[in-house]
Structure formats: C-alpha cells, structure tokens
Coordinates of C-alpha atoms in Angstrom, one line a residue:
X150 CA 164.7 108.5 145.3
X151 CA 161.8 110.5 143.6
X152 CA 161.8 114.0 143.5
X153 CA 158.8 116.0 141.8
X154 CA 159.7 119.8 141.2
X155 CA 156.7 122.6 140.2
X156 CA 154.9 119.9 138.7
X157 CA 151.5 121.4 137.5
X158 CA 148.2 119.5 136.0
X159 CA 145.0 121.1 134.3
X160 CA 141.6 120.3 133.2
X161 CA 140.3 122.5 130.8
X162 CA 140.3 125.6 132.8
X163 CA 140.6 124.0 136.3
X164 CA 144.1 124.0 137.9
X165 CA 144.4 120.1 139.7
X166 CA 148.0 120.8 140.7
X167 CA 149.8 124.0 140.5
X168 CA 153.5 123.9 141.2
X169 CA 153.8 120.7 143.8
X170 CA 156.4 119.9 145.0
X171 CA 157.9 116.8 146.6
X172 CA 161.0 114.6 148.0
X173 CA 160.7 111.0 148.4
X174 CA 163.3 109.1 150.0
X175 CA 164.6 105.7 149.2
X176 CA 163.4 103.1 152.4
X177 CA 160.7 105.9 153.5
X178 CA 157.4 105.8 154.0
X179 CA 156.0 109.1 153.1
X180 CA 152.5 110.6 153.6
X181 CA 150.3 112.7 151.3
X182 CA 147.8 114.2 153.3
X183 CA 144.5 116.5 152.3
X184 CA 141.4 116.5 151.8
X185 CA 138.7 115.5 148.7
X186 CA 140.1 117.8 145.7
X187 CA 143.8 118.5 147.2
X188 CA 144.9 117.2 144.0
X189 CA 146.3 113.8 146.0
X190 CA 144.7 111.2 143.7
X191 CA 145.9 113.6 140.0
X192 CA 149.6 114.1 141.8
X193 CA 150.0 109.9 142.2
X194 CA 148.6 109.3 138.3
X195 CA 150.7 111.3 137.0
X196 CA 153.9 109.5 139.4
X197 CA 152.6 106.5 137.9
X198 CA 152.1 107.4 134.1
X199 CA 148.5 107.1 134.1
X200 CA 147.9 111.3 133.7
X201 CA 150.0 113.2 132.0
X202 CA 151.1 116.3 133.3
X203 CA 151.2 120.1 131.9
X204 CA 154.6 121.6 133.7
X205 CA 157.1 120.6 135.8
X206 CA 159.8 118.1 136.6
X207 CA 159.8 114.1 137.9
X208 CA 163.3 113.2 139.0
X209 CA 164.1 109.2 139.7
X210 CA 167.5 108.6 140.9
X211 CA 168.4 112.1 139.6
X212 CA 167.9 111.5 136.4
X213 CA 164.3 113.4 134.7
X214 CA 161.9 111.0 133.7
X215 CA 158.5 111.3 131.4
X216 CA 155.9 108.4 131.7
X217 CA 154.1 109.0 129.1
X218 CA 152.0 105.0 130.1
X219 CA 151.6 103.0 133.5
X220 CA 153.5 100.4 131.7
X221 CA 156.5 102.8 131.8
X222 CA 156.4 103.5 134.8
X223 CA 155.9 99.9 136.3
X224 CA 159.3 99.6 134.0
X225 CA 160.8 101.9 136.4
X226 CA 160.1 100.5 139.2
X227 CA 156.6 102.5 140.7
X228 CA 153.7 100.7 141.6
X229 CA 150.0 102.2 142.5
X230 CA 147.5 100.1 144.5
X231 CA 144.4 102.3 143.9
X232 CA 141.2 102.7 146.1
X233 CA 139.1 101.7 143.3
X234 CA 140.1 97.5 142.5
X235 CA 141.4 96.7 139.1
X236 CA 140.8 93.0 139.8
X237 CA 139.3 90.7 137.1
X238 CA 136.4 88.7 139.4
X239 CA 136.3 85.5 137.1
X240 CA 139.7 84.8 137.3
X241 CA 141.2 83.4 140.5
X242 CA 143.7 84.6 143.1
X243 CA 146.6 83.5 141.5
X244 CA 146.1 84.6 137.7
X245 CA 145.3 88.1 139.1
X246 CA 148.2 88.6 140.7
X247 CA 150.2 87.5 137.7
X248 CA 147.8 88.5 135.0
X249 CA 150.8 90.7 133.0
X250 CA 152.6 87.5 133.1
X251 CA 150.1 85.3 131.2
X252 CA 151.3 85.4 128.0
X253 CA 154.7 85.4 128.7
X254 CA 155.1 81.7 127.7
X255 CA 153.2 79.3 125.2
X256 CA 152.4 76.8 128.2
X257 CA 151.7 78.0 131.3
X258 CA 153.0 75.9 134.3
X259 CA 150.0 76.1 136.8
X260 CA 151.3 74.6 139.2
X261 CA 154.5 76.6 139.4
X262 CA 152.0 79.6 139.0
X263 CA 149.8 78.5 142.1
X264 CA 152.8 78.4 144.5
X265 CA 154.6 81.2 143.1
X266 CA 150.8 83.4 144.6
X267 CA 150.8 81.0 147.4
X268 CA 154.1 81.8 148.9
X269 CA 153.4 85.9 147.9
X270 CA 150.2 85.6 150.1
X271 CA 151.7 84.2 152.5
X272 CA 155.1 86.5 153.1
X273 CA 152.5 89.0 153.4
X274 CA 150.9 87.3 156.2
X275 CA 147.8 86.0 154.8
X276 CA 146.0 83.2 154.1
X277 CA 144.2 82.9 151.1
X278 CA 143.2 79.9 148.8
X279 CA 145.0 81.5 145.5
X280 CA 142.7 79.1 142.9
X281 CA 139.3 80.9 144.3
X282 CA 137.5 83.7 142.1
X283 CA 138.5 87.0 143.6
X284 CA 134.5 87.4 143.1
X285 CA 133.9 84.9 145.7
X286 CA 136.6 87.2 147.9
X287 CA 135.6 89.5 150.5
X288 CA 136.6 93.3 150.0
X289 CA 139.9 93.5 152.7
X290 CA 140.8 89.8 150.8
X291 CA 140.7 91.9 147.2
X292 CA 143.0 94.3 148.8
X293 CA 145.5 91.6 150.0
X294 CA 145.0 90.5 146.5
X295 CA 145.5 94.1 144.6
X296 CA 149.0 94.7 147.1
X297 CA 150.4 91.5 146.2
X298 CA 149.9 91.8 142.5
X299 CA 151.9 95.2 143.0
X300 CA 154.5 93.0 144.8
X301 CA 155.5 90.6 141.4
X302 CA 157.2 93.8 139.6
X303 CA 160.5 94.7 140.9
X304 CA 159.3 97.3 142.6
X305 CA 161.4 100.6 144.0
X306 CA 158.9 102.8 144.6
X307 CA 154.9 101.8 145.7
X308 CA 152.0 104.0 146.2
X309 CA 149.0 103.1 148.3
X310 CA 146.3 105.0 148.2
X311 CA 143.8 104.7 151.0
X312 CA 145.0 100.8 151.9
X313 CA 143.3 100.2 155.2
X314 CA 140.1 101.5 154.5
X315 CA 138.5 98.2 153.7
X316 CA 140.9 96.3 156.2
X317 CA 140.0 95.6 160.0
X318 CA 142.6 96.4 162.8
X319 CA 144.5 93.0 162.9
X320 CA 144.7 92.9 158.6
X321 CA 146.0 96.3 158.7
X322 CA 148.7 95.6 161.4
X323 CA 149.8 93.3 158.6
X324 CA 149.4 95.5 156.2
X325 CA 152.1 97.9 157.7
X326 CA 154.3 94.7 158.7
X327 CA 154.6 94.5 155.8
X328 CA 155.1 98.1 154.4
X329 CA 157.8 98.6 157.0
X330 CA 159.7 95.6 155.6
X331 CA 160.1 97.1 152.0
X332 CA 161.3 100.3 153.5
X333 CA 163.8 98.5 155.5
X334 CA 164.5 96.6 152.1
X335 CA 165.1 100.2 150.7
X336 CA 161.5 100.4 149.0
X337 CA 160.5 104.0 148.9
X338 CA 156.5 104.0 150.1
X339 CA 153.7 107.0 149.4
X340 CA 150.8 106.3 151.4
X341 CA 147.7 108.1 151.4
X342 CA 145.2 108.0 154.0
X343 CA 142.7 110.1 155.5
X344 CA 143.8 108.5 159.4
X345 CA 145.7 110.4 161.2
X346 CA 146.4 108.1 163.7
X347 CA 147.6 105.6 161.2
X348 CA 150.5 108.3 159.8
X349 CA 151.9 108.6 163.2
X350 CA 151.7 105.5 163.6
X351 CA 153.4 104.2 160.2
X352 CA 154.9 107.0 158.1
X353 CA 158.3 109.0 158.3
X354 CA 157.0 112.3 157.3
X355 CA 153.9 113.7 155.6
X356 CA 152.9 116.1 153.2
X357 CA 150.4 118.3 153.2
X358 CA 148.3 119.7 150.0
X359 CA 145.5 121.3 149.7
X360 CA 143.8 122.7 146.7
X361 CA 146.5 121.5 143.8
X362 CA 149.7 123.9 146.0
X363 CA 152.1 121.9 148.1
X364 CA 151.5 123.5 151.7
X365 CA 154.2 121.9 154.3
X366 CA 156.2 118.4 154.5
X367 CA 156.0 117.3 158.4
X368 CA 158.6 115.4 160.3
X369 CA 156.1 113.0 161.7
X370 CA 158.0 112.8 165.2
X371 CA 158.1 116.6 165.5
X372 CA 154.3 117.0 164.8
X373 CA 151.2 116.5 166.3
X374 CA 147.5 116.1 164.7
X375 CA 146.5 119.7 165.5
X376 CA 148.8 121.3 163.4
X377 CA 148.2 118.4 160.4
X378 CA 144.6 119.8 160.5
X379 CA 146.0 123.3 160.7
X380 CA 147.5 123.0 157.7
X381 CA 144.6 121.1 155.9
X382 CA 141.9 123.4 156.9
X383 CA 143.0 126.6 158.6
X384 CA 141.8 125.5 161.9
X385 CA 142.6 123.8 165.1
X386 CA 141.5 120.0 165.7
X387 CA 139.0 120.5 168.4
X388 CA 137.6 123.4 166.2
X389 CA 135.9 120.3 164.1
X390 CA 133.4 119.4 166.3
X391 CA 130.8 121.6 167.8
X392 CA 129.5 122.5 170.8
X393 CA 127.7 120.3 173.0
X394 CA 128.2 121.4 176.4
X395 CA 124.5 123.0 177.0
X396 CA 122.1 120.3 174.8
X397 CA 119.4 122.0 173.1
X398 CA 115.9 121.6 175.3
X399 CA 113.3 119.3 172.8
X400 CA 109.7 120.3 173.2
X401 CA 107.6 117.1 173.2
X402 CA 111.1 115.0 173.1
X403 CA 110.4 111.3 173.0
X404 CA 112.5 108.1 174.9
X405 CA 113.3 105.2 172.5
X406 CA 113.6 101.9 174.6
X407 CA 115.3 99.4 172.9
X408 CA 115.2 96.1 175.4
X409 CA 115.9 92.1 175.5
X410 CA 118.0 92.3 172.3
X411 CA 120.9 89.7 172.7
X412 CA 124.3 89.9 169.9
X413 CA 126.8 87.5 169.3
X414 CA 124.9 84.5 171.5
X415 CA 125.3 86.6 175.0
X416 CA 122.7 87.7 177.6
X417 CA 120.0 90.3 176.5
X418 CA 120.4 93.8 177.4
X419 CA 118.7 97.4 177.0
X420 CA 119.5 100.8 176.3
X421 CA 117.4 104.1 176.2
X422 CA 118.3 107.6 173.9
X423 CA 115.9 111.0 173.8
X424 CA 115.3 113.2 171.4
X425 CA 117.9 115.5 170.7
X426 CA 120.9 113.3 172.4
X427 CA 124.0 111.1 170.8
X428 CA 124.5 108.0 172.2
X429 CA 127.6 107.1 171.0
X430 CA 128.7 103.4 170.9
X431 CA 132.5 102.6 170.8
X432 CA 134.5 98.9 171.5
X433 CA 137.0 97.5 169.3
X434 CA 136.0 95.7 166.2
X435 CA 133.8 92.7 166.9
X436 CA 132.2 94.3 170.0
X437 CA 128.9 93.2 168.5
X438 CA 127.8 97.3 168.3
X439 CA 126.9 97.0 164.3
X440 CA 125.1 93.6 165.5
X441 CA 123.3 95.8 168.1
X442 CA 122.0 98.5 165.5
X443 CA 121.1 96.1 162.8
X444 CA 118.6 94.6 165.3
X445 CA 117.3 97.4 166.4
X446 CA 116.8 98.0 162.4
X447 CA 115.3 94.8 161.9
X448 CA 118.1 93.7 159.5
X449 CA 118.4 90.7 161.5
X450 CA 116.2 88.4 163.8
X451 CA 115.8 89.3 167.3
X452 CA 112.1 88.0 167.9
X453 CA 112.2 88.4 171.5
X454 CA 113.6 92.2 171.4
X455 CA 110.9 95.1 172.5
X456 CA 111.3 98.5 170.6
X457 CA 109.4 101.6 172.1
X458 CA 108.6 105.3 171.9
X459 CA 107.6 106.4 174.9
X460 CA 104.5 103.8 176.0
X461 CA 104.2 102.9 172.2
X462 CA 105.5 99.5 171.4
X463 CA 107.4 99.6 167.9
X464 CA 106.9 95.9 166.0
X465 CA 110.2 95.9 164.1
X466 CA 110.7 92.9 162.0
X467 CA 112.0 94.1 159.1
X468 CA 113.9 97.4 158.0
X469 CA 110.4 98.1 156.2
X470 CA 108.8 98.1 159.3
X471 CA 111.8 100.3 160.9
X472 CA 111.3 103.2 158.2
X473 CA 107.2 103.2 158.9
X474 CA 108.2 103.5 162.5
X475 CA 110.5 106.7 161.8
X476 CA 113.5 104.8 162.0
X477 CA 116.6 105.2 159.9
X478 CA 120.0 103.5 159.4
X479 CA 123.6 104.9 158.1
X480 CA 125.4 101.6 158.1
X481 CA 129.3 100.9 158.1
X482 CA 130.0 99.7 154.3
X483 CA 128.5 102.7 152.4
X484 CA 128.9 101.5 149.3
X485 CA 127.4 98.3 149.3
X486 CA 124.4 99.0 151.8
X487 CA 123.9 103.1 152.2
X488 CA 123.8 104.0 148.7
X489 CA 122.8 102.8 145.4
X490 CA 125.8 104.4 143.5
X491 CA 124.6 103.2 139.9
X492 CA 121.2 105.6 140.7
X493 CA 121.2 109.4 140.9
X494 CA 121.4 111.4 143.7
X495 CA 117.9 112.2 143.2
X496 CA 117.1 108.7 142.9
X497 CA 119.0 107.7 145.9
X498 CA 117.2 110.3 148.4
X499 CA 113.7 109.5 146.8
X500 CA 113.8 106.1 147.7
X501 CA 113.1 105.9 151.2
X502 CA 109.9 108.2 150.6
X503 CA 108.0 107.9 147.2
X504 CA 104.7 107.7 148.8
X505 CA 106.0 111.8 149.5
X506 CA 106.3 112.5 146.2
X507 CA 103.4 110.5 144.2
X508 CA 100.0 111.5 142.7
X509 CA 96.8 110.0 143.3
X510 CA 96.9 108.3 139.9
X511 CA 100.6 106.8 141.0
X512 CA 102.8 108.9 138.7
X513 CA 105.6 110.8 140.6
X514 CA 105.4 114.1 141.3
X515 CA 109.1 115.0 139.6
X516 CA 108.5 118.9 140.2
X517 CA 107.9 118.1 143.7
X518 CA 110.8 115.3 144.2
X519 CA 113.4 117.5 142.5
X520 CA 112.8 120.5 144.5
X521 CA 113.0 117.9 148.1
X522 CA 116.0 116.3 146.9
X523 CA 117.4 120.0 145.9
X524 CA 116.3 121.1 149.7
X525 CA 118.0 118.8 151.7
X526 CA 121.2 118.6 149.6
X527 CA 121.6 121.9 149.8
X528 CA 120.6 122.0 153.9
X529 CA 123.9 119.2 153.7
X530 CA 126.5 121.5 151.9
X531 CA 126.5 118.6 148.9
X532 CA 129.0 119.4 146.6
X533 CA 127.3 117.9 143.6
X534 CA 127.3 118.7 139.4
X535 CA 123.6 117.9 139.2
X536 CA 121.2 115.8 141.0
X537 CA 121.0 113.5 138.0
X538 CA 124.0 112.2 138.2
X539 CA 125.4 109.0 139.6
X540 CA 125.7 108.9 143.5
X541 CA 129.3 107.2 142.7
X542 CA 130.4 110.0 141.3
X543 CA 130.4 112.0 144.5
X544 CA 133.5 111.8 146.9
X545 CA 133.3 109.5 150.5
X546 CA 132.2 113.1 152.0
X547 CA 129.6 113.8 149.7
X548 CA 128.1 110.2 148.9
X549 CA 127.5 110.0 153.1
X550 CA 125.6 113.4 152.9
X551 CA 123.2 112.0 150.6
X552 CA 122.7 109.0 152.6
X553 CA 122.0 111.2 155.4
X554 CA 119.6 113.1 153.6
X555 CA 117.4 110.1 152.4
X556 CA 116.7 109.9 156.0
X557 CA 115.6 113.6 156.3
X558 CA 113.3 112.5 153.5
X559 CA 111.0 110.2 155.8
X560 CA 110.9 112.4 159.1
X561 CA 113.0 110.1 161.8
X562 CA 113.1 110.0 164.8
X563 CA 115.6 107.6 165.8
X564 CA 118.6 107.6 163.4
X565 CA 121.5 104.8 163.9
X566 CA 124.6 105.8 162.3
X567 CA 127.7 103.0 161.8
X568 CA 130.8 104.5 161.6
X569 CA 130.0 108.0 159.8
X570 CA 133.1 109.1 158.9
X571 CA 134.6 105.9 157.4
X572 CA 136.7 106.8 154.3
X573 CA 136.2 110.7 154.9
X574 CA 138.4 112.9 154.4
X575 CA 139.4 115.1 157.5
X576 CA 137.5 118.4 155.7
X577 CA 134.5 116.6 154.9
X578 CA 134.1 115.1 158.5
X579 CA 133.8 118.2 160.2
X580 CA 130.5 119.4 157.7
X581 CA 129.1 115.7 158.6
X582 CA 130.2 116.1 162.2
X583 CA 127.9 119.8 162.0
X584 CA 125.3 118.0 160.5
X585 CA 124.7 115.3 163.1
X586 CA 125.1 117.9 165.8
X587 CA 122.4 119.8 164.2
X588 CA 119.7 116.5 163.3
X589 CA 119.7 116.3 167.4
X590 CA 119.6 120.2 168.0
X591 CA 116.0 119.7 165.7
X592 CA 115.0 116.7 167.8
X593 CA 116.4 113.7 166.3
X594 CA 118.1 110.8 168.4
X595 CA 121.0 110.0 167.5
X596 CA 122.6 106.3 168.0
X597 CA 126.4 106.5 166.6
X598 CA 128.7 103.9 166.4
X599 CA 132.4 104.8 166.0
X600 CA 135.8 103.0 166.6
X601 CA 137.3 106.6 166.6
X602 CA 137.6 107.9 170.3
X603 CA 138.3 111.3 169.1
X604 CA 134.9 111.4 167.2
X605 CA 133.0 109.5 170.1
X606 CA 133.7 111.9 172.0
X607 CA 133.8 115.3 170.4
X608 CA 130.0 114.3 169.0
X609 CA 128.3 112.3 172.0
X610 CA 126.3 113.4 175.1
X611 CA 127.0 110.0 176.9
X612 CA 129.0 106.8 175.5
X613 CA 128.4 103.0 175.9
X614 CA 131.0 101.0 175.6
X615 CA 131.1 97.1 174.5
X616 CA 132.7 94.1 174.5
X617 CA 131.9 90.7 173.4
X618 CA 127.8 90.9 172.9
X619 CA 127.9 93.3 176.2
X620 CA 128.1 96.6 177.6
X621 CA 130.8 97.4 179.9
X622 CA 130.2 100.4 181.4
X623 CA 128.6 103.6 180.5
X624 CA 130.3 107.4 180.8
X625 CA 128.6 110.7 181.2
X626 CA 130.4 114.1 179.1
X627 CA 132.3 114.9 182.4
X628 CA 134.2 111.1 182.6
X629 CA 135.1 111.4 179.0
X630 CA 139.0 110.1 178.3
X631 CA 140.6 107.6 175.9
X632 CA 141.8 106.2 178.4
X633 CA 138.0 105.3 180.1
X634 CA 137.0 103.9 176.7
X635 CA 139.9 101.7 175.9
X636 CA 140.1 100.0 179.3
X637 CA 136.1 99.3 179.2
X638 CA 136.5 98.0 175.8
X639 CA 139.0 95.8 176.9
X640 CA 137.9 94.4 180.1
X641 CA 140.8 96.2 182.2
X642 CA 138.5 97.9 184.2
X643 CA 139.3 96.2 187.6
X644 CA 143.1 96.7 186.8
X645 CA 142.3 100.4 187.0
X646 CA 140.3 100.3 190.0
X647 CA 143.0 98.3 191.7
X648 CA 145.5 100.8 190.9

C-alpha cells in the first residue's frame, strides 16, 4: 500500500529522520513505536504532506508520490488524527466533522448535514448530540469527534497518533472496533502509541525507530514486550524499574493516617503509608482511587475524614491547606490540572513555593528562584531549551518531571501521584520510574495510583486494590501477580479461593 524508502528529514543541522524505512500493507494495522524524539511524529507529517522531506522515496500503490500540502495528500487517500485537536470549539459536532465541506454548496442543507454526523457517530459506536459546541465536549468526546472527521474523506490509508490516550477502557475497545473494521475493509492503519499492551493487542506488526534510523519491523505474534523495549532502549523490560527488594531505613520516618474518608457514596475506610514506602493503588477505571486521593488532597469534600502524621491531626479542607501540611498531588490529566503549560518552567515550579523565593519587601528573589528551579530540573534529568520557556513545549516525559519538581519545591512529605506515566513514552518512564524510587529512598511517601499492573508492581512496596468506593484486599511484594490484582479488582476473589 505505502512504502517509504531512505526517506530522510532535517532541521537546520539536526537530522529528524535519517534513511527510514517502511512497508505498509493494505488492510493492516501497523505500529510505529519509540520514544519522545524517534522522529515518529516528523516521519507521519511528512506521510501526510504537512513536512516536507529532504531525501528519499514515498511509494502509494507503487507509484512515487510528492505531497508537497495535507490537502494533497487527503486527495490520495491518507488521513492523520493528531494528538494535538484541530477542532474549531464554537462550531458544533456536526460542522466540524464536515467543515471542508462547507462551502461546497450555496445553501447548505442542515438537516441533511445533521444526519449525515449523526449516523458517522454512531457507526462508530458513539453517542453524541452532533448540534453541541465541541467546546462544551469532553476531551475522549473531541477525539470521537477528530476520528470521525477523518472518516468523511475516502480514506485508504489513516494515521492515528496516540488515539486512546484521552479515551477510557470501554471508548477505546470501540475505538479498535472500529479500526479493525477498516482493515477488514482493506484500510491500511498506522497507529502510534506509547502502550504496549494495546499493540499486541490491536496491531499486525510494529516498527521500531529510535533517534530518526529505522531499527526493526516486528511480527507482533512472534514478539514479546521485552524485546520491543530492547530495541527502543538497549535494555531488558524489567531493567526499567529499580530495585526495591531491601527499602532504604528512614531515620525519624513518619506514618500518614488517612481515616473515615468514604468515595463514590460507600462505607468509610482507612489506609496508612511511611516514609520512604509506595503504596500503590490499582482497580479498573472507576474504582473510586483518583476520588480517594483527591480527598485526601482536599480537592473535594470529605468533612468527616481525619488526616494525621504521626499523633498530629492534619485539617485538610482545601488543597491550600494540603501544601502547608507538606502534602503534594500529581494528578491524572496533566495538562489541564498538573501544569500551567501557557507559564514557564520556572514559573510552573515557583508556584507552589513563592513565600521560598521572596524578599522582605515582597519582590521575588529571581537570582534565588532561577538557580531552585535550575537545581531540581537538573536533579530530574529535564530535557529543556531554557527555563523560560513554555511548560507546553516540553514532551509528556518532560512536562511530568517538572510537575514533580514543584513538589520538591515545598519539602513533602506525603506525595499522591495519579497515574504517572500517562502519555509517556516507554524511555521517559523509566527516568520518572528512577525518580519516584529515589523521592522514597530520601524519605518521602509515596501514594501512586496506576491502572498499569506492570508499573504497580515494579514501583510498589505493598498494593491496595479497589473496587466500587472500596478496598478489596491488600498484597505484600511477595504475593505480587497480575493475576492477584485483576481478580481483586474484579470481585473474583471467592472464585479463586474455591478453585
């Protein structure tokens, strides 16, 4: 279907892509794997005319082609669903997905229009109201929104580049529902994600780059995760996390008691962590475990909940009052609620501790807060251009450093992290995975919650599992196994001790 042969790309004197190399089949679904800077994200521009490239060869159908716009390429027959939305909020469902289609006609036929969306929504298996404002849309809705606009054009060949990140478990089963349809239609598919578990699950084969150079294409049937991360970074999968066999002794270590909270309307319950230990939190999505670590933040009302250090009762009300106490929170959507991307990096890990960095007369010390922010990025491995510039500018890796790093800023103690890895690529998750290990090995403790087993268990010293407002059971670092976790987050416990 698509062939790309020694296809090269530079940036002034920075090589993107330097001879890649790739087969795409017709009715495949093909992976590109590797991590931030692989040269992923250049490689599917230039497939869809948006870069252009400086060498090399793009066959379609055997014939050479040269896309020199997207509008060319769409021509052809290749669609691109970025990461980043090219939605217009003001305008509803329906005229986004047939936006290019607007001016087609002198009169436009709206009601023709709103069934045309209506009936593209729903062959995807969603419901949506196609006259609402995508701005009054929630983020996995956008995204239903962004792969049906792809869907209008005749399409032969789609590109999706990191789909599911935004989607929950029971959107993205859809999602590839629907993907594995158009292969079987004879749709050739390049999918891009950072979960490995979702190419075994989904693609044909993948393809591994890393920095700009083609490394291997994988038959996904014939390969296995450790030898994807081989590839990708030179070592083994269980190389990525670190050691925590013998935990690290924490002179004058201090026991967090968080009690009586109650999630999702069910019967209170308690749970205690120590200096220097990961808790780790796992249950499928809905669990209530990001409802459990916003209380304990004070992001929402639990009145009757009792917070304590030791014998010192914490009076959390408010996050406010959860920073005083030396109490920090990564949360799950990092770009809405763990960054300010629109600031600076410095910005962004000043902001949790001004009082630090200001003079008696109220003026900011900017000597003193650029050579903090400067300490702790570099203490995080932040790959960064300056510290002026935007947090969005940063990859998923780097922007999650920072956000760990504000709460270096204030001293914590306790530090709840929701889903750390989200939207990481499999290279940067092993620095953030070093990074947590090492917060507890200086005395900090950790509560994580993660929906990847994997990482639940390669970081944690003990692991709660929930389900429905509750905890299920509890396993120490000897009773570790996916299979434990999955049957206490789904109730099938007593099946198991039957058997």
């Amino acid at each position: 279907m698509i062939e790309i042969k020694n296809v090269s790309k530079s940036y002034g004197g920075v090589q993107s892509l330097k001879d890649v190399n790739l087969q795409v089949k017709k009715g495949e679904i093909h992976a590109i794997l590797g991590e931030n800077g692989a040269g992923k994200s250049t490689l599917m521009k230039i497939i869809a005319g948006a870069v252009e490239r400086n060498g090399g060869t793009i066959l379609l159908d055997g014939k050479e082609v040269h896309f020199s716009n997207t509008h060319a390429a769409k021509k052809a027959g290749v669609g691109i669903i970025y990461q980043e939305f090219s939605l217009v909020p003001a305008l509803s469902v329906a005229e986004n997905i047939f936006l290019h289609r607007l001016n087609d006609k002198a009169v436009i036929n709206w009601n023709s229009l709103y069934r045309s969306a209506d009936e593209l929504i729903k062959n995807l298996g969603f419901q949506l109201n196609v006259k609402t404002a995508v701005a009054a849309l929630s983020i996995s809705q956008q995204q239903v929104v962004e792969i049906a606009k792809a869907l209008t054009e005749d399409v032969r060949l789609l590109i999706l580049d990191e789909p599911s990140a935004v989607l929950g478990p029971a959107e993205t089963h859809k999602l590839f529902a629907t993907l594995r349809s158009l292969r079987d239609k004879g749709v050739a598919i390049i999918y891009i994600s950072h979960h490995l578990d979702e190419l075994f699950e989904l693609c044909d084969r993948i393809t591994v780059l890393k920095d700009g150079i083609t490394i291997k294409t994988f038959e996904t049937a014939a390969t296995s995760k450790d030898a994807l991360v081989q590839a990708m970074l030179g070592r083994s999968l269980s190389a990525m996390f670190p050691d925590r066999s013998a935990r690290k002794e924490i002179p004058d270590a201090a026991t967090y008691h968080m009690g009586n909270i109650a999630v999702l309307g069910q019967s209170p319950f308690s749970v205690t962590v120590q200096s220097g230990e990961v808790l780790g939190i796992g249950g499928l999505v809905g669990s209530g475990r990001t409802e459990f670590l916003r209380a304990v933040f004070g992001a929402d009302k639990h009145p009757e909940k009792k917070i304590r250090r030791n014998q010192e009762e914490l009076h959390i009300h408010s996050p406010k009052d959860a920073v005083k106490a030396g109490i920090g929170m990564v949360p799950e959507d990092r770009k809405h609620h763990g960054g300010l991307l629109n600031l600076s990096i410095l910005e962004n890990i000043s902001i949790t501790n001004y009082k630090k960095i200001t003079r008696k007369a109220g003026f900011i010390d900017q000597k003193m807060e650029k050579e903090t922010a400067s300490m702790f990025t570099q203490k995080m491995n932040t790959k960064l251009s300056s510290l002026m510039a935007p947090l969005s500018s940063l990859s998923g890796g780097n922007q999650q450093k920072v956000i760990l790093a504000k709460w270096l800023n204030v001293d914590a103690g306790l530090l709840l992290i929701d889903e750390p890895t989200r939207g990481v690529d499999v290279g940067a998750r092993s620095e953030i995975y070093q990074i947590i290990h090492e917060l507890s090995e200086a005395g900090m403790a950790i509560i994580m919650v993660s929906s990847d087993w994997e990482e639940l268990m390669g970081l944690s010293d003990r692991i709660l599992v929930m389900k429905s407002g509750q905890v299920q059971g509890e396993l120490s670092r000897s009773e570790f196994a996916e299979e434990s976790l999955l049957r206490l987050a789904i109730g099938a416990v007593n099946e198991q001790n039957k058997a």
